Tab-separated table of C-alpha atoms in Angstrom:
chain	number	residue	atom	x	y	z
A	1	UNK	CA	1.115	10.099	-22.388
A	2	UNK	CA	-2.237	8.645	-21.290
A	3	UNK	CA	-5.082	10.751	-19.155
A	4	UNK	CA	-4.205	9.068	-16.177
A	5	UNK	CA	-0.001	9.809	-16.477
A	6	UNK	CA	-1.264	13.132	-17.792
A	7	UNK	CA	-3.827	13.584	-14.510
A	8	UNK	CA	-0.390	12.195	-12.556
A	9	UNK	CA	2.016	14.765	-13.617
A	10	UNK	CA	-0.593	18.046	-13.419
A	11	UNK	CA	-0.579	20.118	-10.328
A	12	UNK	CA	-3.947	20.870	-11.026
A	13	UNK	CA	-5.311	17.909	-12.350
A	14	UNK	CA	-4.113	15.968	-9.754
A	15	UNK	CA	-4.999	17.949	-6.541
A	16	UNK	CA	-8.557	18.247	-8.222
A	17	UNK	CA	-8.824	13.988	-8.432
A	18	UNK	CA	-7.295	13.433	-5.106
A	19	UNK	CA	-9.064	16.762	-3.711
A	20	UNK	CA	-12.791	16.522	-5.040
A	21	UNK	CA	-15.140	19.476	-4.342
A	22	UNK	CA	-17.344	18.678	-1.244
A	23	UNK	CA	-16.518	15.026	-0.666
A	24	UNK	CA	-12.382	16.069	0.390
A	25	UNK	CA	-14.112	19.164	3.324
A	26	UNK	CA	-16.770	16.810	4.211
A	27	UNK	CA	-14.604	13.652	5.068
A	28	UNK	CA	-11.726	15.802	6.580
A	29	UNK	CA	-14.101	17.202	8.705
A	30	UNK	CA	-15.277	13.636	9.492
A	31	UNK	CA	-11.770	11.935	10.487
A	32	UNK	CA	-10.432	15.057	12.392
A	33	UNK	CA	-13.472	14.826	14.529
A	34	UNK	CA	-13.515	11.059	14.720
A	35	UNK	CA	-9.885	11.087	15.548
A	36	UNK	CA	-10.571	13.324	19.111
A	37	UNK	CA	-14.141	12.134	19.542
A	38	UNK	CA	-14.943	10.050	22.734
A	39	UNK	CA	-15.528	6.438	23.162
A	40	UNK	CA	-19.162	6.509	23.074
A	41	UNK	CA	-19.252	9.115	20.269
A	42	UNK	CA	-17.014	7.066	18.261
A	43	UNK	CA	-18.497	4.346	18.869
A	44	UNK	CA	-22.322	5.762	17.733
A	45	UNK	CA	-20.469	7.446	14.902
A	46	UNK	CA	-18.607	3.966	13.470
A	47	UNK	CA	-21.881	2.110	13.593
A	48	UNK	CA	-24.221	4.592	11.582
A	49	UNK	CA	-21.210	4.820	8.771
A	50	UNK	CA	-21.033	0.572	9.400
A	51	UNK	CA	-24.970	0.322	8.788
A	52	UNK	CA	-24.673	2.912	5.569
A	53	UNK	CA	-22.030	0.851	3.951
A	54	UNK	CA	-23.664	-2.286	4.439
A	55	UNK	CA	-27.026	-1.074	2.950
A	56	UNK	CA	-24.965	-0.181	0.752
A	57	UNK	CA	-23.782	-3.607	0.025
A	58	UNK	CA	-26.890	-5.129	-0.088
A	59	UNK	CA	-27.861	-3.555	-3.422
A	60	UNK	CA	-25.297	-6.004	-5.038
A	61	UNK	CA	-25.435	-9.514	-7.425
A	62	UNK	CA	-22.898	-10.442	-4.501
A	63	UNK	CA	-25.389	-10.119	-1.069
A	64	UNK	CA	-27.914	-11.317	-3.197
A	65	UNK	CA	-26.085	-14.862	-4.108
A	66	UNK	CA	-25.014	-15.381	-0.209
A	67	UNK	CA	-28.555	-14.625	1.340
A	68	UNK	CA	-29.012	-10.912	2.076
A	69	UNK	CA	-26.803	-11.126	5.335
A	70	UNK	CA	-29.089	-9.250	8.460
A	71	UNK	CA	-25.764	-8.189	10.029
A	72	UNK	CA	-21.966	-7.876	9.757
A	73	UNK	CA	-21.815	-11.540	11.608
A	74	UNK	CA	-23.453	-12.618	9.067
A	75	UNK	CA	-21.285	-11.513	6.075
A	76	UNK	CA	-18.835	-14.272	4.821
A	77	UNK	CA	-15.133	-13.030	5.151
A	78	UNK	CA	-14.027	-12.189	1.635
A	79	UNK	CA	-10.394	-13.535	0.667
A	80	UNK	CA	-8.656	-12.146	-2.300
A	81	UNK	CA	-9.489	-15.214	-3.826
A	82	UNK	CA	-13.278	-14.523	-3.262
A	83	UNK	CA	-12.510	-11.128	-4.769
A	84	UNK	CA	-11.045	-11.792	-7.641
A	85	UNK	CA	-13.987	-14.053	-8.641
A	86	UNK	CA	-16.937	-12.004	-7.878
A	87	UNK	CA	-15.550	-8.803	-8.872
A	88	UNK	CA	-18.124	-7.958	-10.974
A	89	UNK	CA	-21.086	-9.139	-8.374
A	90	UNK	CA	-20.135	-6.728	-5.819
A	91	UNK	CA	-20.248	-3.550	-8.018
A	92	UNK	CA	-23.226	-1.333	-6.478
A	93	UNK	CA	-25.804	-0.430	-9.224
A	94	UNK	CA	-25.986	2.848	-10.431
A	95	UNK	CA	-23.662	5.311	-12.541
A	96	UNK	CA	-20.976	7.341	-10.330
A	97	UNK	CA	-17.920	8.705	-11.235
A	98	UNK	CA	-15.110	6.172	-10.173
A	99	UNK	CA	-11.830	4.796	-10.267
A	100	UNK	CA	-10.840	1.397	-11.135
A	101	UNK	CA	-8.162	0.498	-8.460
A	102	UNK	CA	-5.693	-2.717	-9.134
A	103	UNK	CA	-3.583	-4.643	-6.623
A	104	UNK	CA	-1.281	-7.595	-6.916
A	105	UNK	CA	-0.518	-7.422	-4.078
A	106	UNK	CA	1.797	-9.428	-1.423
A	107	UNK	CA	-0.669	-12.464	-1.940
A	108	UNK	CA	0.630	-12.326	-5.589
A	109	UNK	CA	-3.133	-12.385	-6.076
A	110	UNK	CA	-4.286	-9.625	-8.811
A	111	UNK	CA	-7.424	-7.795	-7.593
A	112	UNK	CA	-9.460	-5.216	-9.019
A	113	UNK	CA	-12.019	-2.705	-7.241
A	114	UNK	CA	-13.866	-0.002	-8.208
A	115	UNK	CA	-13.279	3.823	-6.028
A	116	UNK	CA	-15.894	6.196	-5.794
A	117	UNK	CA	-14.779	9.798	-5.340
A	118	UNK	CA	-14.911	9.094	-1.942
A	119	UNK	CA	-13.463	6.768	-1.301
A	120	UNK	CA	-10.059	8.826	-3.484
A	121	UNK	CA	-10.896	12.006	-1.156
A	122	UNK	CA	-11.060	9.692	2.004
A	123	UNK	CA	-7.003	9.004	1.692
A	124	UNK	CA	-6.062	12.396	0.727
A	125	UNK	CA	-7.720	13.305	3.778
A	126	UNK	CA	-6.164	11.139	6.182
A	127	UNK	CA	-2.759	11.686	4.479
A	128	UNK	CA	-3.445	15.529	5.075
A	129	UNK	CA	-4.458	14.917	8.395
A	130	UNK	CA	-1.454	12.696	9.726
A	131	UNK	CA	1.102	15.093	7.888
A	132	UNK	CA	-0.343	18.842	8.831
A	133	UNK	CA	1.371	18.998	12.338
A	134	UNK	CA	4.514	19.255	10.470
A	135	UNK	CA	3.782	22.380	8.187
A	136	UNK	CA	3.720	20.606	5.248
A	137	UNK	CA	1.611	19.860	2.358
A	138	UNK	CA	1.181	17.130	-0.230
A	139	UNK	CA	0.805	19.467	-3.521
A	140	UNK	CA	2.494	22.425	-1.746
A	141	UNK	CA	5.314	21.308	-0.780
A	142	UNK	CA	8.172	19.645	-2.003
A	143	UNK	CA	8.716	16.104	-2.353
A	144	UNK	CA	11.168	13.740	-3.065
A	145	UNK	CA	10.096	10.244	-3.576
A	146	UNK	CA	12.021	6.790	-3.332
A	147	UNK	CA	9.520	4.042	-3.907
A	148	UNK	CA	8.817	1.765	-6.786
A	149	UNK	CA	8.750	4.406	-9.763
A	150	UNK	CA	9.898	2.507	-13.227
A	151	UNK	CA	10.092	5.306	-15.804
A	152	UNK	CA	13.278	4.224	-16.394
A	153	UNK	CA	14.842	2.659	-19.771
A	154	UNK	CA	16.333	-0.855	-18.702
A	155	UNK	CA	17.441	-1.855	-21.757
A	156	UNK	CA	19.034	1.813	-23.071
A	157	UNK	CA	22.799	2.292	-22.639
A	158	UNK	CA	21.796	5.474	-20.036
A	159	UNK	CA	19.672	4.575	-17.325
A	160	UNK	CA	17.527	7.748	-15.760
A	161	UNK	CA	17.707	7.920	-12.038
A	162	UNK	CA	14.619	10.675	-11.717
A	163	UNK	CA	12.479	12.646	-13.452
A	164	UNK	CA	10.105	15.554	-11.769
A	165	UNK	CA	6.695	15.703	-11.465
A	166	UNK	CA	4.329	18.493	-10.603
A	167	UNK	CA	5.588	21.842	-11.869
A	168	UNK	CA	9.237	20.475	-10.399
A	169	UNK	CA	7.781	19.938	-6.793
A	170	UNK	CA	8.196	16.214	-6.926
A	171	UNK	CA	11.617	14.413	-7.414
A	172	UNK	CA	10.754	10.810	-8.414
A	173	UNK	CA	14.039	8.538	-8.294
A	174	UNK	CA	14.453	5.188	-10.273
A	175	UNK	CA	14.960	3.406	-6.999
A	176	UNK	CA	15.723	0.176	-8.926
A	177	UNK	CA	18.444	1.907	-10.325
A	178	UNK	CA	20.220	2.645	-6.860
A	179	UNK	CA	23.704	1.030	-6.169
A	180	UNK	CA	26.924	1.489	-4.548
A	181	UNK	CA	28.345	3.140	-8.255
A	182	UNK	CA	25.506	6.157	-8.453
A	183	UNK	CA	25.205	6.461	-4.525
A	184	UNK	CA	26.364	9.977	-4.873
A	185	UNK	CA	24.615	11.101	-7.701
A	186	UNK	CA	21.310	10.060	-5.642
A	187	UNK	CA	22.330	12.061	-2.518
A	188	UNK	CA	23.280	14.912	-4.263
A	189	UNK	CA	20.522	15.488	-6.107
A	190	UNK	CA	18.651	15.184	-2.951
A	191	UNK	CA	20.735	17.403	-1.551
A	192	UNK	CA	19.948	20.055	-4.181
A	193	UNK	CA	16.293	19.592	-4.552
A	194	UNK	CA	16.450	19.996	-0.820
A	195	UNK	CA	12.960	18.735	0.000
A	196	UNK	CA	10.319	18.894	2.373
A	197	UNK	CA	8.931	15.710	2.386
A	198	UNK	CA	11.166	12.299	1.909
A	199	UNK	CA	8.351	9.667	0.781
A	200	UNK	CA	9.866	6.469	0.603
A	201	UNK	CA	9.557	2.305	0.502
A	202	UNK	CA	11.274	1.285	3.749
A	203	UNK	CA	13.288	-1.645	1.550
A	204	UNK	CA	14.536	1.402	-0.632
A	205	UNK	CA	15.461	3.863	2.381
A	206	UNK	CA	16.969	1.004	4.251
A	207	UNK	CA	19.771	0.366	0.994
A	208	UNK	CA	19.753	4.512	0.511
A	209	UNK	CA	20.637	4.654	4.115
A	210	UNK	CA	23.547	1.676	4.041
A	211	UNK	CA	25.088	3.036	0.645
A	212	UNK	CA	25.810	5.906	2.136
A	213	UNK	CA	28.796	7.092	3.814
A	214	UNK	CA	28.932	9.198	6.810
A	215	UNK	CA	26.358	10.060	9.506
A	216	UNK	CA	25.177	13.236	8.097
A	217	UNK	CA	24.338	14.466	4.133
A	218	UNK	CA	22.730	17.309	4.669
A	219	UNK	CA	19.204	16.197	3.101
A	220	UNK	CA	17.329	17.023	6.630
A	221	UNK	CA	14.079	16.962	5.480
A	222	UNK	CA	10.598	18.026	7.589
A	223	UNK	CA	9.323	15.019	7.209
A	224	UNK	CA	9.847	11.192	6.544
A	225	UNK	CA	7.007	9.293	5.414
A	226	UNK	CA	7.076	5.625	4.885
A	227	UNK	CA	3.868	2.793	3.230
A	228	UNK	CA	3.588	-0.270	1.858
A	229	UNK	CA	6.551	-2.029	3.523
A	230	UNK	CA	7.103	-3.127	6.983
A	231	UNK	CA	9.104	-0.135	8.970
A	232	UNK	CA	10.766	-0.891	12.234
A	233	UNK	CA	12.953	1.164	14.679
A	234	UNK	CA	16.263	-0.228	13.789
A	235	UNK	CA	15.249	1.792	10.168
A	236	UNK	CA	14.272	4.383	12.262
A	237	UNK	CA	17.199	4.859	14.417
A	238	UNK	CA	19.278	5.171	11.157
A	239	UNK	CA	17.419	7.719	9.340
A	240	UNK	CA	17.579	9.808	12.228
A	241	UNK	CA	21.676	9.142	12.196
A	242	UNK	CA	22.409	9.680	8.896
A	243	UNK	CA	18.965	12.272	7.512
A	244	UNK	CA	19.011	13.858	10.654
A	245	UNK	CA	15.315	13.543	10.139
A	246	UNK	CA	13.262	12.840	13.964
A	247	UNK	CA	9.799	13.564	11.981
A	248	UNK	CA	8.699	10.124	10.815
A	249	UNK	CA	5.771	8.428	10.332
A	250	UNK	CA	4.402	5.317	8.681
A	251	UNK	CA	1.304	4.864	7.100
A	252	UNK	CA	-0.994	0.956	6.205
A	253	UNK	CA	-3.364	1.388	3.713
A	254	UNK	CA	-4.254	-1.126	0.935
A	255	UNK	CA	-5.188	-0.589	-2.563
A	256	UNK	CA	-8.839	-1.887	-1.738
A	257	UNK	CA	-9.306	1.476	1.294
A	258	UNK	CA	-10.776	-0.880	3.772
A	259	UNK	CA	-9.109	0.553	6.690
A	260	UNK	CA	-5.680	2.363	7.546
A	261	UNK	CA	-3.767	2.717	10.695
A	262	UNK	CA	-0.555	5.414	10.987
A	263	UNK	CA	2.570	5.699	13.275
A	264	UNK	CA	4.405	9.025	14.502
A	265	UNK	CA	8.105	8.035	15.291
A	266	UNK	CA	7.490	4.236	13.811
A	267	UNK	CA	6.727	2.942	17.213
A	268	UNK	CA	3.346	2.750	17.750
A	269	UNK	CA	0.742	2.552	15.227
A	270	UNK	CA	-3.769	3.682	16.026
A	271	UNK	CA	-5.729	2.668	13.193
A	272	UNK	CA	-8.110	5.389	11.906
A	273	UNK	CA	-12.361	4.965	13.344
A	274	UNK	CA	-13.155	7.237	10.338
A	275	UNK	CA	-11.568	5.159	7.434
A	276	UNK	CA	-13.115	1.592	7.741
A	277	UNK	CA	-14.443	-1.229	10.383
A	278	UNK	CA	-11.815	-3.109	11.465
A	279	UNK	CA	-12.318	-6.619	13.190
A	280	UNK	CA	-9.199	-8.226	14.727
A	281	UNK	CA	-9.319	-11.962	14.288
A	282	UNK	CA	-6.604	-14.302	16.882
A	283	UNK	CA	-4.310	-15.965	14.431
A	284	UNK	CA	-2.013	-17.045	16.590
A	285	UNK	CA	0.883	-16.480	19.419
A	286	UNK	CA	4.514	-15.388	18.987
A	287	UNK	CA	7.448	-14.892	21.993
A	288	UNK	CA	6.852	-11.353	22.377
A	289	UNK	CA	3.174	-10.534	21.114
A	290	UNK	CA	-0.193	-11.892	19.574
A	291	UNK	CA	-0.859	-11.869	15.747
A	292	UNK	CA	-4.361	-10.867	15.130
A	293	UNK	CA	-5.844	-11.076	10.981
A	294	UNK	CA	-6.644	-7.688	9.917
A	295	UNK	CA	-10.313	-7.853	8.218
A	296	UNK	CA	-11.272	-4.645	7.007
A	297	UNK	CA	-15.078	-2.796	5.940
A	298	UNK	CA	-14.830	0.383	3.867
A	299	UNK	CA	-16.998	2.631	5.151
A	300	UNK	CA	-17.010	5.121	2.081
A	301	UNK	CA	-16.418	3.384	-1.263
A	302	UNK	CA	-20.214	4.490	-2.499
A	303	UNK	CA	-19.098	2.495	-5.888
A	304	UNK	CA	-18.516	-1.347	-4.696
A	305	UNK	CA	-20.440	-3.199	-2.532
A	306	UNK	CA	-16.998	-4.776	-0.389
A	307	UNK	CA	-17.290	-6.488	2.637
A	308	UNK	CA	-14.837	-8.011	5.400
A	309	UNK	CA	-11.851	-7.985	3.265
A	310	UNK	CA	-9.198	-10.526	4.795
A	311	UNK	CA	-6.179	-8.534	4.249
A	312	UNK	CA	-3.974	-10.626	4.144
A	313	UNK	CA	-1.904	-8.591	7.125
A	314	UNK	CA	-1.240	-9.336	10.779
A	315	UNK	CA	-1.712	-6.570	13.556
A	316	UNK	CA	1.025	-7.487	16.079
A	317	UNK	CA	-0.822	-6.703	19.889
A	318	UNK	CA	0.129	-6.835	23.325
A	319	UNK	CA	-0.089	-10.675	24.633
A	320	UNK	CA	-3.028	-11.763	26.625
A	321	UNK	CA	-5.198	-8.582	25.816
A	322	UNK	CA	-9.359	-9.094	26.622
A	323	UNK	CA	-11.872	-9.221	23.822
A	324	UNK	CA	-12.843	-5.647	25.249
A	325	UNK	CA	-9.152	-4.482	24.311
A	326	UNK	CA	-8.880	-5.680	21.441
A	327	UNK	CA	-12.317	-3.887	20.233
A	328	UNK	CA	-10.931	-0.708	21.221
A	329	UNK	CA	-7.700	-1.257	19.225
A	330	UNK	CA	-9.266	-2.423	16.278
A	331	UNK	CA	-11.581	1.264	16.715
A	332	UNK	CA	-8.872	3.259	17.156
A	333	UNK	CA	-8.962	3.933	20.699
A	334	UNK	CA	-5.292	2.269	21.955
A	335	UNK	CA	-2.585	1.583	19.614
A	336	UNK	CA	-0.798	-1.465	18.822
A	337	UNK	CA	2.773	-2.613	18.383
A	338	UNK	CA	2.398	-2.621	14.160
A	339	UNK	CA	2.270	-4.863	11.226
A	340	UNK	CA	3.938	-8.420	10.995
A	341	UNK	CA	4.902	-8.621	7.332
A	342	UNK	CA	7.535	-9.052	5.131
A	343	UNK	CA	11.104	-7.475	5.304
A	344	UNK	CA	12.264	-9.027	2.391
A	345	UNK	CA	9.736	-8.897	-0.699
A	346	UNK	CA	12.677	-7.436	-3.102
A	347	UNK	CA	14.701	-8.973	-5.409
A	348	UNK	CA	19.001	-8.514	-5.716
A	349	UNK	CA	20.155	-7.789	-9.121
A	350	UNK	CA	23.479	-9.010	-9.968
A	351	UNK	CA	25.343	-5.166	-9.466
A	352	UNK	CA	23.866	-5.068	-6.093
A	353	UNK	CA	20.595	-2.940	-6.301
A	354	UNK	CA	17.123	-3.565	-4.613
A	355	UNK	CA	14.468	-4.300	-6.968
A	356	UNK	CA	11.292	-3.160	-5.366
A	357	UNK	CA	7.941	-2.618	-6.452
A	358	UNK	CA	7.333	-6.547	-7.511
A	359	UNK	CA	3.835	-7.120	-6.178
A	360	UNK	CA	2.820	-4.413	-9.019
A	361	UNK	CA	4.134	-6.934	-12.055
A	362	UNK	CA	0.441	-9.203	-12.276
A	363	UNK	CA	-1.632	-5.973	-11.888
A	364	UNK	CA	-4.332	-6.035	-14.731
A	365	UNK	CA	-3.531	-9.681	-15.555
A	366	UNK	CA	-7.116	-10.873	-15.239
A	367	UNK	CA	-5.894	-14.756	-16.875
A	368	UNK	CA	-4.127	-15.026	-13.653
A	369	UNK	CA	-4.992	-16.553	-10.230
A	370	UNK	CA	-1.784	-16.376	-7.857
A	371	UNK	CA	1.177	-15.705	-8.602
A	372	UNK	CA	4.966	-16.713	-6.924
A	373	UNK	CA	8.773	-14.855	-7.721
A	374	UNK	CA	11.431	-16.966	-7.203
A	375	UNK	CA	15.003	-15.800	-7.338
A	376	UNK	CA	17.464	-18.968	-8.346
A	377	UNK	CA	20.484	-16.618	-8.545
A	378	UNK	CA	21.458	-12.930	-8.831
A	379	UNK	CA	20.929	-13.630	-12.485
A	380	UNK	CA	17.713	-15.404	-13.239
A	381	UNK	CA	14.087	-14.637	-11.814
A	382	UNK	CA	10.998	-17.451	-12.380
A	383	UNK	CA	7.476	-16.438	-12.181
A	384	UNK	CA	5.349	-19.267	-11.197
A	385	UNK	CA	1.846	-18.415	-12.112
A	386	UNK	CA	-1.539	-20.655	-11.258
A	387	UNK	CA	-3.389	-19.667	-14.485
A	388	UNK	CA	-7.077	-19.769	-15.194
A	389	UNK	CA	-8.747	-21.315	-18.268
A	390	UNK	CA	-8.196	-18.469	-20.515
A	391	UNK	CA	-4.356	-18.238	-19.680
A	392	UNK	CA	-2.117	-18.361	-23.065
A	393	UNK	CA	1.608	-17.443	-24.030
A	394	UNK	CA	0.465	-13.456	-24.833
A	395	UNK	CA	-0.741	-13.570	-21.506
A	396	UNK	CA	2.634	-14.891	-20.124
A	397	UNK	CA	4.580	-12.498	-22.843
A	398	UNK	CA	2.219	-9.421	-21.136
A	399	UNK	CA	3.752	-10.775	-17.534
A	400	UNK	CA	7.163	-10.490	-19.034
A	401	UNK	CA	6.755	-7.464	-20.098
A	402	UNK	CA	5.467	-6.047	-17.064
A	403	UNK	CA	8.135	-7.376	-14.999
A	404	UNK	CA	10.893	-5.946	-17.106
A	405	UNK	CA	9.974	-2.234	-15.938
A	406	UNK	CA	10.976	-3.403	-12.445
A	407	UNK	CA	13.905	-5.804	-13.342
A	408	UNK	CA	17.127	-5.122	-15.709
A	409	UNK	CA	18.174	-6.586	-18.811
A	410	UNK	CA	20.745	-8.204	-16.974
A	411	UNK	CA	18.380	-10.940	-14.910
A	412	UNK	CA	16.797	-13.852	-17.381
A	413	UNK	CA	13.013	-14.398	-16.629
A	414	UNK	CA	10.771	-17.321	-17.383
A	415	UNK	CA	7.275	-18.090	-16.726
A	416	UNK	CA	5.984	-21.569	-15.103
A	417	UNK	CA	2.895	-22.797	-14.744
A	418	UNK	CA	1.135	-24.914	-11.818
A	419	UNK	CA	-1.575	-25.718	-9.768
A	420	UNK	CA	0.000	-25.096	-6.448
A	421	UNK	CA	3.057	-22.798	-5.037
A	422	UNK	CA	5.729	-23.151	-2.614
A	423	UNK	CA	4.850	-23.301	0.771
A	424	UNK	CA	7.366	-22.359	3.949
A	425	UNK	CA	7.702	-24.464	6.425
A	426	UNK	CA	4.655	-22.540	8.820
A	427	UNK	CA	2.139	-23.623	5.759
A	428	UNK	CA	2.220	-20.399	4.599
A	429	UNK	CA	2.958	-18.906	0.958
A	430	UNK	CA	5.013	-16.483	0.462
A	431	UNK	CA	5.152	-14.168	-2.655
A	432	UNK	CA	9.012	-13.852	-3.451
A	433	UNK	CA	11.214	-16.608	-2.478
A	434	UNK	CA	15.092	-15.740	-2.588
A	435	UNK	CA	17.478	-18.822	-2.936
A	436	UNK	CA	20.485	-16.773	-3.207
């Protein structure tokens, strides 16, 4: 097992990593007082933590190279493209303890950033924060998860459908594993662990939810926490049939901890003034709201030097709102409607099961620039990579390899090259393309 599986799996370890002495009080302190702070104090409070972090920033290879930008204004938005290449440029000098963080990412661009301590404490505080009206709590309590865990042995004659974590206070399922055949087994032992907090991927909730039978299994837990997936009411409305669960909420974060915004209900989402500067860029119009590009400042990440992330994610608002509006969304101030993403960034395996978790497959895979899934059939998968110079077949063996812990034996994979992806027909790119 390495340290960081071993940090993973200790109740004490892990609380101490995501719960750091001083910097966890002080930045709870900060985002619960943030959160019910006036306009004007908010506003004075968000621009001192703005002009720290961009200080901050200044102190890098990175600000050096574009000019020592005076203001934000003045700081180039930074694509994960422009990430990717000047990772090591926007490291702040100076020896901290950190955290190397990696994200492929919907963009199927791999990314790598460094996390100071806290920057770690920052989202354990916020994830405290948004779950402590319902009397529960994160190490305390007991949680069953349903995400993108792949512990389990594809190619073995036995597949394993969970494992626990934490002294037996987290139930991690094999999600990949779910179908219509071990339904039961899944909802029983959910049943039986009987827990607290549900923590799910809405893709794997959504096939949980439809593979069962009934309108009520007796799971009922507190809470119902969704991330990294797009969660709308229709999934809503059927948890609450068939969980019996009315306590939901919905968290958007990113790997990078450049800004976060959280729903109660999955209605409604307010991003969080304490967490990161958020600018709200028009992108364009749709029938029933505007799309606005989410660009994102961390205010705490004492370790790297990032500025206006483009996060690759859309803010769906209100139509015809004033720049004034808009500002007061983007600090926290009035909600918005949520996230326009993707539904649909799964794969189907040929018994039936949703294979989730496949922006994680290029993480760490440096050789690589952008990366594209395409599904030709239930049975075969091809990975269409852009590679860099120092590309070569390990490199595509590694990707294999990688992409086996999140799809079976049964699915053929291959590895393309090229210089350009496919494109939909809006221009755009999209990261898994099904042609089934």
């Amino acid at each position: 097992m390495s340290l960081k599986s071993y940090i993973k799996s200790s109740p004490t370890f892990s609380k101490l990593a995501r719960r750091p002495l001083f910097y966890y009080s002080y930045l709870s302190k900060t985002i619960k007082s943030l959160q019910s702070a006036s306009v004007p104090e908010r506003e004075k409070a968000t621009n001192q933590l703005l002009k720290k972090a961009l200080f901050r920033a200044l102190h890098t290879p990175y600000a050096r190279n574009i000019g020592l930008p005076k203001s934000l204004d003045e700081w180039p938005i930074c694509d994960k493209n422009t990430l990717q290449k000047h990772y090591h440029q926007m490291k702040i000098t100076g020896i901290r303890p950190h955290l190397k963080s990696y994200s492929g990412g919907t963009t199927g661009i791999p990314v790598q950033v460094d996390l100071s301590l806290d920057a770690l404490a920052l989202e354990q505080g916020l994830l405290d924060y948004i779950v402590k009206p319902f009397s529960v709590d994160w190490f305390k309590s007991r949680i069953a998860v349903l995400r993108g865990d792949d512990f389990a042995a594809k190619t073995s004659q036995k597949k394993i459908l969970w494992k626990f974590q934490n002294g037996g206070r987290r139930l991690h399922f094999c999600s990949n594993t779910l179908n219509k055949d071990n339904i039961s087994d899944f909802s029983d032992m959910l049943k039986k662990f009987n827990p607290d907090i549900l923590w799910v991927y809405p893709n794997v909730l959504r096939q949980f939810l439809n593979l069962l039978e009934g309108p009520n299994h007796q799971i009922n837990p507190k809470l119902l926490i969704s991330s990294s997936e797009i969660f709308d009411s229709q999934l809503a409305a059927l948890a609450i049939k068939k969980l019996n669960c009315r306590n939901i909420l919905d968290f958007y974060g990113q790997a990078e901890r450049v800004c976060a915004a959280f729903s109660v209900g999955g209605t409604l989402y307010h991003f969080v003034s304490a967490y990161g500067k958020v600018e709200l860029l028009f992108e364009r119009e749709e029938n029933n709201f505007d799309l606005y590009r989410i660009i994102g400042t961390p205010y705490w990440n004492k370790s790297y030097g990032l500025v206006r992330l483009d996060t690759g994610d859309l803010a769906c608002l209100p139509k015809g709102l004033s720049n004034k509006s808009v500002k007061q969304i983007a600090l926290g101030i009035h909600p918005f409607l949520g996230i326009f993403g993707r539904h649909n960034d799964h794969l189907l395996s040929p018994s039936g099961e949703i294979l989730v978790g496949i922006d994680h497959i290029q993480k760490g895979l440096k050789s690589i620039s952008q990366l594209q899934v395409v599904q030709n059939s239930t049975h075969q998968v091809e990975l269409i990579v852009i590679p860099k110079s120092n590309f070569t077949q390990n490199d595509a063996d590694q990707l294999i390899m990688q992409a086996r812990k999140k799809i079976p034996i049964t699915m053929g994979i291959t590895v393309s090259l090229t210089d350009s992806l496919n494109k939909a027909p809006n221009g755009k790119v999209p990261f898994i393309i099904k042609k089934i």
